[in-house]
Every structure is written in C-alpha cells, then in structure tokens.
Amino acid sequence: MSRSIAAIVVAAILALNLSGCSQPVDPSSPVPAQSQPLAALLGIIGVGIVLTALHHHNEHLNHGTGGVPLQSPGIVRLPNAARSVDLAVDPTTGTAGVLQAKNGATPARYLQVSAGAATGGYDLPSGYAPTAVAIDALLNGWFVDAAGNVENCPAPVSGTPTCVPPAAFSDGLGASGARDIAVDVAFVFVATDNGAGTVSWAAFSLGGGSPLRGSYKYGGKPLYAADAVTQNDTGTGISAFVLFHQDGASYQIQFPSSVTKQAFTLAPPPSSAPGNVANQAFFGLIGSTAGLYQIAKYVNSGTASGPLPPQTIINIADNGQTPGNSFALPLRSLHADAGSVSALDASGNLIQYALF
C-alpha cells in the first residue's frame, strides 16, 4: 500500500513539471491558475492518506482471525442446543452426555454424543428439573436437581423415548448451595458449597449400602458454580474425586473418606472449573473473550508444590472471534478424557479439541 501511494505522488509531481506551473487544471475553478497544480497534488496525497487509514483499520478488524493462529475444534451441532445446561464425559470411552433443561411443559432431556454425533437420548420424567449430569463407564446417566434429588437412567436405547429411573434418592445435603455430581466405577458423588467456608459431600456405593458423608473447611474462594467435581482415576483401583475452587486450589477425597488439599495451586486460576485426566493433566480456560482466549494445560509431576503454571496453551479465540466465527463464546463445562477436551459453547453446542 505504501509503495503504491509513493508511486502516485511521484507521478503527480512529474505531471506538474510537464504541464508547467501556471497552466490551469480547471479554468472554471476559483483557485488561481498558478495554485491549481499544487491543490491537485495535495488532493492526491489526501486520497493516499485516507487509503492508508482504511488499510490499517481493516487490519485491526481482521485481527481476530489473522493476528494469532487459532486452533479449530470439532463441532457437534445439537438439537435444541439453546437448552443445553451441562456436559459430562466418560474418561474411558470419551462418550459425552449433554443435559438439556426442562422448559415449561417440555421435559428435561439427555443426549448421548459419540464419535462426533448425537447417538441417542431420552426425556427425563415430567416435573424433574436436574441441573447437573454425570456419566459412568456403562454410559448410564446420573442427575441431580437443586433440591438434591438424584436420579439414574440407563444408557439410551432405541425406542425408549422417556427414562423411568430404576434408582431415585435424596443426597441428604440440605439446601446449602448449588450441587455438582460425578461418578466412577464404585460411587456416585455429590458435593455442595455453603459459600461460607464449608464443602459438604455424600457418596453412594453403586453396590448398595449406606452412603458415606463428610465435609471439609477451606480458607480461600468457594467451589466453582458448576462442574466443580470430577472423578480421578488414581491407577490404584481406589475411588477418588477432585473438587476445584475458584482460586485455583483443589481438594481430593479418596475413599473410604480421606480429604487432602492438593499441594499445588493452578495459576492463573481457570475462569471456569477445569477438567482433568488421571490427576496428572488439568485443562482450564484462561484469558478473556474480548482478547486472547485460551485452553491451558497444567501438568502435575507428582512432586509439584506451590503454583502450578500452564505447561501448554492453545489459542481458541482472539479479539472475540473464533476460527471462521464457527462457534459462540464463552465456553463452559470443560471436561477432558484420554483423547479430547470437550466443552459447551454459548449456543449450547458441543466443542471438542484433540488432547494436547
């Protein structure tokens, strides 16, 4: 652009020299004849300045797609995506389960997603309005509502449009705050934060028997408002669940009932609850949807203490724009399994990045 403007200016100067400094450009112009060539030159330069300003302005507008290389995800467009409120992922199979909210007389719905497509689903019982979902290795769905009512439905089967829960019970945690739910091969686990320094939890054995209950005190920020609990495959066959707090701290509850504050802090803290793979890699959203927006990978070597900064970062949006404007910000309900990092976008569709 600058070379083109320079060429125009040089051509204009040559034209002025050839035409003579007193030759009128426009006999009808009110500008004196001797000044008209200079006025014409200034006009050409002014056009060049405007073109240069427009060029820089367009460069700024294109910054969201051209300024920083962005990672493109896989996108699963879900039916009734605007109703999607929570996501669960089975870490063994990578199968995802999406909870869609009850809407008036329309019941809540569960969708199963596998290999990049919705592969089944069912309506939940009329009147039941769950707020969180978990999925186990048999692809059974586990749900909890704001009052602590837990329901369990088997994996979706063709020709069964509505789930009739074989198990329904109360978590017994009272009305202390929003609930999160997770499940592994032995327990379904529910936790809630009273917002005043205490997390309470209950674990129900899938084999039956009395529930295990407990609580712990914390001195920093409360749990994330959603998706704050995840199962943790320790590789020892012992059940464990990790609870994430908004200041980057986390606690592990390992059964029968030991509670351990982890020796590290995710720094900077993710903007929403992170997902993890076997307590060795944590994935969280950092940055701003109005600036550079990223997924960070925090790696726990097993000997870490103090802050645990991101080891790897991928850029997923810049200046509020995604690759090709293909999905809506912000992302939420981040989860990780052995092959991918999954989340819901602001429109309720499923977004998946290859594990990094």
JSON list of C-alpha atoms in Angstrom, two decimals, residues 83-234:
[
{"chain": "A", "resi": 83, "resn": "ARG", "atom": "CA", "xyz": [-31.46, -25.74, 26.24]},
{"chain": "A", "resi": 84, "resn": "SER", "atom": "CA", "xyz": [-28.06, -27.40, 26.93]},
{"chain": "A", "resi": 85, "resn": "VAL", "atom": "CA", "xyz": [-27.04, -26.67, 30.53]},
{"chain": "A", "resi": 86, "resn": "ASP", "atom": "CA", "xyz": [-24.40, -29.25, 31.48]},
{"chain": "A", "resi": 87, "resn": "LEU", "atom": "CA", "xyz": [-21.94, -31.69, 29.96]},
{"chain": "A", "resi": 88, "resn": "ALA", "atom": "CA", "xyz": [-20.42, -34.92, 31.24]},
{"chain": "A", "resi": 89, "resn": "VAL", "atom": "CA", "xyz": [-17.72, -37.08, 29.63]},
{"chain": "A", "resi": 90, "resn": "ASP", "atom": "CA", "xyz": [-16.82, -40.68, 30.41]},
{"chain": "A", "resi": 91, "resn": "PRO", "atom": "CA", "xyz": [-12.99, -40.63, 30.61]},
{"chain": "A", "resi": 92, "resn": "THR", "atom": "CA", "xyz": [-12.71, -44.26, 29.46]},
{"chain": "A", "resi": 93, "resn": "THR", "atom": "CA", "xyz": [-14.76, -44.22, 26.25]},
{"chain": "A", "resi": 94, "resn": "GLY", "atom": "CA", "xyz": [-14.85, -40.48, 25.53]},
{"chain": "A", "resi": 95, "resn": "THR", "atom": "CA", "xyz": [-18.64, -40.66, 25.24]},
{"chain": "A", "resi": 96, "resn": "ALA", "atom": "CA", "xyz": [-20.31, -37.38, 26.18]},
{"chain": "A", "resi": 97, "resn": "GLY", "atom": "CA", "xyz": [-23.67, -36.77, 27.81]},
{"chain": "A", "resi": 98, "resn": "VAL", "atom": "CA", "xyz": [-25.48, -33.44, 27.49]},
{"chain": "A", "resi": 99, "resn": "LEU", "atom": "CA", "xyz": [-28.24, -32.35, 29.86]},
{"chain": "A", "resi": 100, "resn": "GLN", "atom": "CA", "xyz": [-30.90, -30.08, 28.35]},
{"chain": "A", "resi": 101, "resn": "ALA", "atom": "CA", "xyz": [-33.07, -28.11, 30.74]},
{"chain": "A", "resi": 102, "resn": "LYS", "atom": "CA", "xyz": [-36.77, -28.50, 31.37]},
{"chain": "A", "resi": 103, "resn": "ASN", "atom": "CA", "xyz": [-38.67, -25.75, 29.55]},
{"chain": "A", "resi": 104, "resn": "GLY", "atom": "CA", "xyz": [-42.24, -25.23, 30.71]},
{"chain": "A", "resi": 105, "resn": "ALA", "atom": "CA", "xyz": [-44.20, -28.36, 29.81]},
{"chain": "A", "resi": 106, "resn": "THR", "atom": "CA", "xyz": [-41.26, -29.69, 27.78]},
{"chain": "A", "resi": 107, "resn": "PRO", "atom": "CA", "xyz": [-39.36, -32.18, 29.96]},
{"chain": "A", "resi": 108, "resn": "ALA", "atom": "CA", "xyz": [-35.63, -32.13, 30.58]},
{"chain": "A", "resi": 109, "resn": "ARG", "atom": "CA", "xyz": [-33.71, -34.23, 28.06]},
{"chain": "A", "resi": 110, "resn": "TYR", "atom": "CA", "xyz": [-30.48, -36.18, 27.96]},
{"chain": "A", "resi": 111, "resn": "LEU", "atom": "CA", "xyz": [-28.42, -36.58, 24.76]},
{"chain": "A", "resi": 112, "resn": "GLN", "atom": "CA", "xyz": [-25.61, -39.07, 24.27]},
{"chain": "A", "resi": 113, "resn": "VAL", "atom": "CA", "xyz": [-22.82, -37.99, 21.91]},
{"chain": "A", "resi": 114, "resn": "SER", "atom": "CA", "xyz": [-20.20, -40.34, 20.49]},
{"chain": "A", "resi": 115, "resn": "ALA", "atom": "CA", "xyz": [-17.78, -40.17, 17.53]},
{"chain": "A", "resi": 116, "resn": "GLY", "atom": "CA", "xyz": [-18.83, -36.61, 16.74]},
{"chain": "A", "resi": 117, "resn": "ALA", "atom": "CA", "xyz": [-22.59, -37.15, 16.55]},
{"chain": "A", "resi": 118, "resn": "ALA", "atom": "CA", "xyz": [-25.63, -37.43, 18.81]},
{"chain": "A", "resi": 119, "resn": "THR", "atom": "CA", "xyz": [-26.26, -41.18, 19.02]},
{"chain": "A", "resi": 120, "resn": "GLY", "atom": "CA", "xyz": [-29.29, -41.36, 21.27]},
{"chain": "A", "resi": 121, "resn": "GLY", "atom": "CA", "xyz": [-31.25, -39.72, 24.03]},
{"chain": "A", "resi": 122, "resn": "TYR", "atom": "CA", "xyz": [-34.36, -39.70, 26.17]},
{"chain": "A", "resi": 123, "resn": "ASP", "atom": "CA", "xyz": [-36.67, -37.36, 28.04]},
{"chain": "A", "resi": 124, "resn": "LEU", "atom": "CA", "xyz": [-36.45, -37.31, 31.83]},
{"chain": "A", "resi": 125, "resn": "PRO", "atom": "CA", "xyz": [-39.54, -37.75, 34.00]},
{"chain": "A", "resi": 126, "resn": "SER", "atom": "CA", "xyz": [-42.08, -34.95, 33.80]},
{"chain": "A", "resi": 127, "resn": "GLY", "atom": "CA", "xyz": [-41.58, -32.39, 36.57]},
{"chain": "A", "resi": 128, "resn": "TYR", "atom": "CA", "xyz": [-37.95, -33.33, 37.23]},
{"chain": "A", "resi": 129, "resn": "ALA", "atom": "CA", "xyz": [-35.57, -30.40, 36.59]},
{"chain": "A", "resi": 130, "resn": "PRO", "atom": "CA", "xyz": [-31.96, -31.57, 37.04]},
{"chain": "A", "resi": 131, "resn": "THR", "atom": "CA", "xyz": [-29.14, -29.03, 36.99]},
{"chain": "A", "resi": 132, "resn": "ALA", "atom": "CA", "xyz": [-26.09, -31.31, 36.63]},
{"chain": "A", "resi": 133, "resn": "VAL", "atom": "CA", "xyz": [-25.22, -34.62, 34.98]},
{"chain": "A", "resi": 134, "resn": "ALA", "atom": "CA", "xyz": [-22.54, -37.31, 35.23]},
{"chain": "A", "resi": 135, "resn": "ILE", "atom": "CA", "xyz": [-21.96, -40.40, 33.07]},
{"chain": "A", "resi": 136, "resn": "ASP", "atom": "CA", "xyz": [-20.44, -43.72, 34.13]},
{"chain": "A", "resi": 137, "resn": "ALA", "atom": "CA", "xyz": [-18.43, -46.36, 32.26]},
{"chain": "A", "resi": 138, "resn": "LEU", "atom": "CA", "xyz": [-21.64, -48.23, 31.32]},
{"chain": "A", "resi": 139, "resn": "LEU", "atom": "CA", "xyz": [-22.95, -44.95, 29.85]},
{"chain": "A", "resi": 140, "resn": "ASN", "atom": "CA", "xyz": [-25.66, -44.66, 32.49]},
{"chain": "A", "resi": 141, "resn": "GLY", "atom": "CA", "xyz": [-26.69, -41.05, 33.17]},
{"chain": "A", "resi": 142, "resn": "TRP", "atom": "CA", "xyz": [-26.75, -39.67, 36.73]},
{"chain": "A", "resi": 143, "resn": "PHE", "atom": "CA", "xyz": [-28.64, -36.46, 37.51]},
{"chain": "A", "resi": 144, "resn": "VAL", "atom": "CA", "xyz": [-29.17, -34.16, 40.48]},
{"chain": "A", "resi": 145, "resn": "ASP", "atom": "CA", "xyz": [-31.56, -31.23, 40.89]},
{"chain": "A", "resi": 146, "resn": "ALA", "atom": "CA", "xyz": [-31.33, -28.11, 43.05]},
{"chain": "A", "resi": 147, "resn": "ALA", "atom": "CA", "xyz": [-33.07, -29.86, 45.95]},
{"chain": "A", "resi": 148, "resn": "GLY", "atom": "CA", "xyz": [-30.67, -32.83, 45.97]},
{"chain": "A", "resi": 149, "resn": "ASN", "atom": "CA", "xyz": [-32.89, -35.39, 44.24]},
{"chain": "A", "resi": 150, "resn": "VAL", "atom": "CA", "xyz": [-30.64, -37.88, 42.44]},
{"chain": "A", "resi": 151, "resn": "GLU", "atom": "CA", "xyz": [-31.92, -39.99, 39.57]},
{"chain": "A", "resi": 152, "resn": "ASN", "atom": "CA", "xyz": [-30.20, -42.60, 37.43]},
{"chain": "A", "resi": 153, "resn": "CYS", "atom": "CA", "xyz": [-31.10, -43.69, 33.90]},
{"chain": "A", "resi": 154, "resn": "PRO", "atom": "CA", "xyz": [-29.56, -46.46, 31.78]},
{"chain": "A", "resi": 155, "resn": "ALA", "atom": "CA", "xyz": [-27.80, -45.71, 28.51]},
{"chain": "A", "resi": 156, "resn": "PRO", "atom": "CA", "xyz": [-30.20, -44.59, 25.77]},
{"chain": "A", "resi": 157, "resn": "VAL", "atom": "CA", "xyz": [-31.91, -47.42, 23.92]},
{"chain": "A", "resi": 158, "resn": "SER", "atom": "CA", "xyz": [-33.67, -47.08, 20.59]},
{"chain": "A", "resi": 159, "resn": "GLY", "atom": "CA", "xyz": [-37.45, -46.99, 21.03]},
{"chain": "A", "resi": 160, "resn": "THR", "atom": "CA", "xyz": [-37.31, -45.79, 24.65]},
{"chain": "A", "resi": 161, "resn": "PRO", "atom": "CA", "xyz": [-38.16, -42.07, 24.45]},
{"chain": "A", "resi": 162, "resn": "THR", "atom": "CA", "xyz": [-38.56, -41.50, 28.21]},
{"chain": "A", "resi": 163, "resn": "CYS", "atom": "CA", "xyz": [-36.41, -42.70, 31.08]},
{"chain": "A", "resi": 164, "resn": "VAL", "atom": "CA", "xyz": [-38.05, -44.50, 34.00]},
{"chain": "A", "resi": 165, "resn": "PRO", "atom": "CA", "xyz": [-35.36, -44.23, 36.70]},
{"chain": "A", "resi": 166, "resn": "PRO", "atom": "CA", "xyz": [-34.55, -47.54, 38.39]},
{"chain": "A", "resi": 167, "resn": "ALA", "atom": "CA", "xyz": [-32.99, -45.55, 41.25]},
{"chain": "A", "resi": 168, "resn": "ALA", "atom": "CA", "xyz": [-34.04, -42.24, 42.79]},
{"chain": "A", "resi": 169, "resn": "PHE", "atom": "CA", "xyz": [-32.98, -40.88, 46.18]},
{"chain": "A", "resi": 170, "resn": "SER", "atom": "CA", "xyz": [-32.07, -37.70, 48.08]},
{"chain": "A", "resi": 171, "resn": "ASP", "atom": "CA", "xyz": [-28.44, -36.76, 48.64]},
{"chain": "A", "resi": 172, "resn": "GLY", "atom": "CA", "xyz": [-29.30, -35.56, 52.16]},
{"chain": "A", "resi": 173, "resn": "LEU", "atom": "CA", "xyz": [-27.15, -32.42, 51.86]},
{"chain": "A", "resi": 174, "resn": "GLY", "atom": "CA", "xyz": [-29.92, -29.91, 52.53]},
{"chain": "A", "resi": 175, "resn": "ALA", "atom": "CA", "xyz": [-30.21, -26.60, 50.70]},
{"chain": "A", "resi": 176, "resn": "SER", "atom": "CA", "xyz": [-26.72, -25.19, 51.25]},
{"chain": "A", "resi": 177, "resn": "GLY", "atom": "CA", "xyz": [-25.85, -24.31, 47.65]},
{"chain": "A", "resi": 178, "resn": "ALA", "atom": "CA", "xyz": [-25.55, -25.42, 44.03]},
{"chain": "A", "resi": 179, "resn": "ARG", "atom": "CA", "xyz": [-24.71, -29.08, 43.55]},
{"chain": "A", "resi": 180, "resn": "ASP", "atom": "CA", "xyz": [-22.13, -30.90, 41.46]},
{"chain": "A", "resi": 181, "resn": "ILE", "atom": "CA", "xyz": [-22.18, -34.60, 40.64]},
{"chain": "A", "resi": 182, "resn": "ALA", "atom": "CA", "xyz": [-19.60, -37.14, 39.46]},
{"chain": "A", "resi": 183, "resn": "VAL", "atom": "CA", "xyz": [-19.46, -40.94, 39.20]},
{"chain": "A", "resi": 184, "resn": "ASP", "atom": "CA", "xyz": [-16.82, -43.65, 38.84]},
{"chain": "A", "resi": 185, "resn": "VAL", "atom": "CA", "xyz": [-16.94, -47.45, 38.82]},
{"chain": "A", "resi": 186, "resn": "ALA", "atom": "CA", "xyz": [-17.82, -47.64, 42.53]},
{"chain": "A", "resi": 187, "resn": "PHE", "atom": "CA", "xyz": [-19.56, -44.46, 43.72]},
{"chain": "A", "resi": 188, "resn": "VAL", "atom": "CA", "xyz": [-21.81, -41.62, 42.66]},
{"chain": "A", "resi": 189, "resn": "PHE", "atom": "CA", "xyz": [-20.59, -38.48, 44.42]},
{"chain": "A", "resi": 190, "resn": "VAL", "atom": "CA", "xyz": [-22.47, -35.22, 45.14]},
{"chain": "A", "resi": 191, "resn": "ALA", "atom": "CA", "xyz": [-20.96, -32.08, 46.70]},
{"chain": "A", "resi": 192, "resn": "THR", "atom": "CA", "xyz": [-22.23, -28.63, 47.64]},
{"chain": "A", "resi": 193, "resn": "ASP", "atom": "CA", "xyz": [-20.62, -25.45, 48.99]},
{"chain": "A", "resi": 194, "resn": "ASN", "atom": "CA", "xyz": [-22.42, -23.25, 51.53]},
{"chain": "A", "resi": 195, "resn": "GLY", "atom": "CA", "xyz": [-20.42, -20.21, 50.38]},
{"chain": "A", "resi": 196, "resn": "ALA", "atom": "CA", "xyz": [-19.13, -19.63, 53.91]},
{"chain": "A", "resi": 197, "resn": "GLY", "atom": "CA", "xyz": [-16.09, -21.89, 54.02]},
{"chain": "A", "resi": 198, "resn": "THR", "atom": "CA", "xyz": [-17.57, -25.40, 54.13]},
{"chain": "A", "resi": 199, "resn": "VAL", "atom": "CA", "xyz": [-17.99, -28.04, 51.41]},
{"chain": "A", "resi": 200, "resn": "SER", "atom": "CA", "xyz": [-20.28, -30.98, 52.23]},
{"chain": "A", "resi": 201, "resn": "TRP", "atom": "CA", "xyz": [-20.40, -34.20, 50.25]},
{"chain": "A", "resi": 202, "resn": "ALA", "atom": "CA", "xyz": [-22.11, -37.58, 50.04]},
{"chain": "A", "resi": 203, "resn": "ALA", "atom": "CA", "xyz": [-21.00, -40.74, 48.22]},
{"chain": "A", "resi": 204, "resn": "PHE", "atom": "CA", "xyz": [-23.36, -43.59, 47.34]},
{"chain": "A", "resi": 205, "resn": "SER", "atom": "CA", "xyz": [-21.95, -47.02, 46.54]},
{"chain": "A", "resi": 206, "resn": "LEU", "atom": "CA", "xyz": [-23.18, -48.44, 43.25]},
{"chain": "A", "resi": 207, "resn": "GLY", "atom": "CA", "xyz": [-23.20, -51.80, 45.00]},
{"chain": "A", "resi": 208, "resn": "GLY", "atom": "CA", "xyz": [-25.66, -50.61, 47.66]},
{"chain": "A", "resi": 209, "resn": "GLY", "atom": "CA", "xyz": [-25.26, -49.98, 51.37]},
{"chain": "A", "resi": 210, "resn": "SER", "atom": "CA", "xyz": [-25.24, -46.86, 53.50]},
{"chain": "A", "resi": 211, "resn": "PRO", "atom": "CA", "xyz": [-23.88, -43.64, 51.99]},
{"chain": "A", "resi": 212, "resn": "LEU", "atom": "CA", "xyz": [-20.58, -42.11, 53.08]},
{"chain": "A", "resi": 213, "resn": "ARG", "atom": "CA", "xyz": [-20.76, -38.46, 54.15]},
{"chain": "A", "resi": 214, "resn": "GLY", "atom": "CA", "xyz": [-18.30, -35.77, 55.14]},
{"chain": "A", "resi": 215, "resn": "SER", "atom": "CA", "xyz": [-17.22, -32.16, 54.83]},
{"chain": "A", "resi": 216, "resn": "TYR", "atom": "CA", "xyz": [-14.11, -30.01, 54.83]},
{"chain": "A", "resi": 217, "resn": "LYS", "atom": "CA", "xyz": [-13.23, -26.41, 55.64]},
{"chain": "A", "resi": 218, "resn": "TYR", "atom": "CA", "xyz": [-11.39, -24.11, 53.23]},
{"chain": "A", "resi": 219, "resn": "GLY", "atom": "CA", "xyz": [-9.90, -20.66, 53.70]},
{"chain": "A", "resi": 220, "resn": "GLY", "atom": "CA", "xyz": [-9.87, -19.32, 50.15]},
{"chain": "A", "resi": 221, "resn": "LYS", "atom": "CA", "xyz": [-12.56, -19.00, 47.50]},
{"chain": "A", "resi": 222, "resn": "PRO", "atom": "CA", "xyz": [-15.58, -21.32, 47.13]},
{"chain": "A", "resi": 223, "resn": "LEU", "atom": "CA", "xyz": [-16.10, -24.08, 44.60]},
{"chain": "A", "resi": 224, "resn": "TYR", "atom": "CA", "xyz": [-16.78, -23.11, 41.02]},
{"chain": "A", "resi": 225, "resn": "ALA", "atom": "CA", "xyz": [-20.50, -22.57, 40.49]},
{"chain": "A", "resi": 226, "resn": "ALA", "atom": "CA", "xyz": [-20.76, -25.53, 38.09]},
{"chain": "A", "resi": 227, "resn": "ASP", "atom": "CA", "xyz": [-18.77, -28.64, 37.13]},
{"chain": "A", "resi": 228, "resn": "ALA", "atom": "CA", "xyz": [-16.53, -28.30, 40.17]},
{"chain": "A", "resi": 229, "resn": "VAL", "atom": "CA", "xyz": [-16.31, -32.07, 40.85]},
{"chain": "A", "resi": 230, "resn": "THR", "atom": "CA", "xyz": [-14.62, -34.72, 38.73]},
{"chain": "A", "resi": 231, "resn": "GLN", "atom": "CA", "xyz": [-13.69, -38.33, 39.28]},
{"chain": "A", "resi": 232, "resn": "ASN", "atom": "CA", "xyz": [-9.98, -39.09, 39.50]},
{"chain": "A", "resi": 233, "resn": "ASP", "atom": "CA", "xyz": [-8.56, -42.34, 38.21]},
{"chain": "A", "resi": 234, "resn": "THR", "atom": "CA", "xyz": [-5.57, -42.79, 40.50]}
]
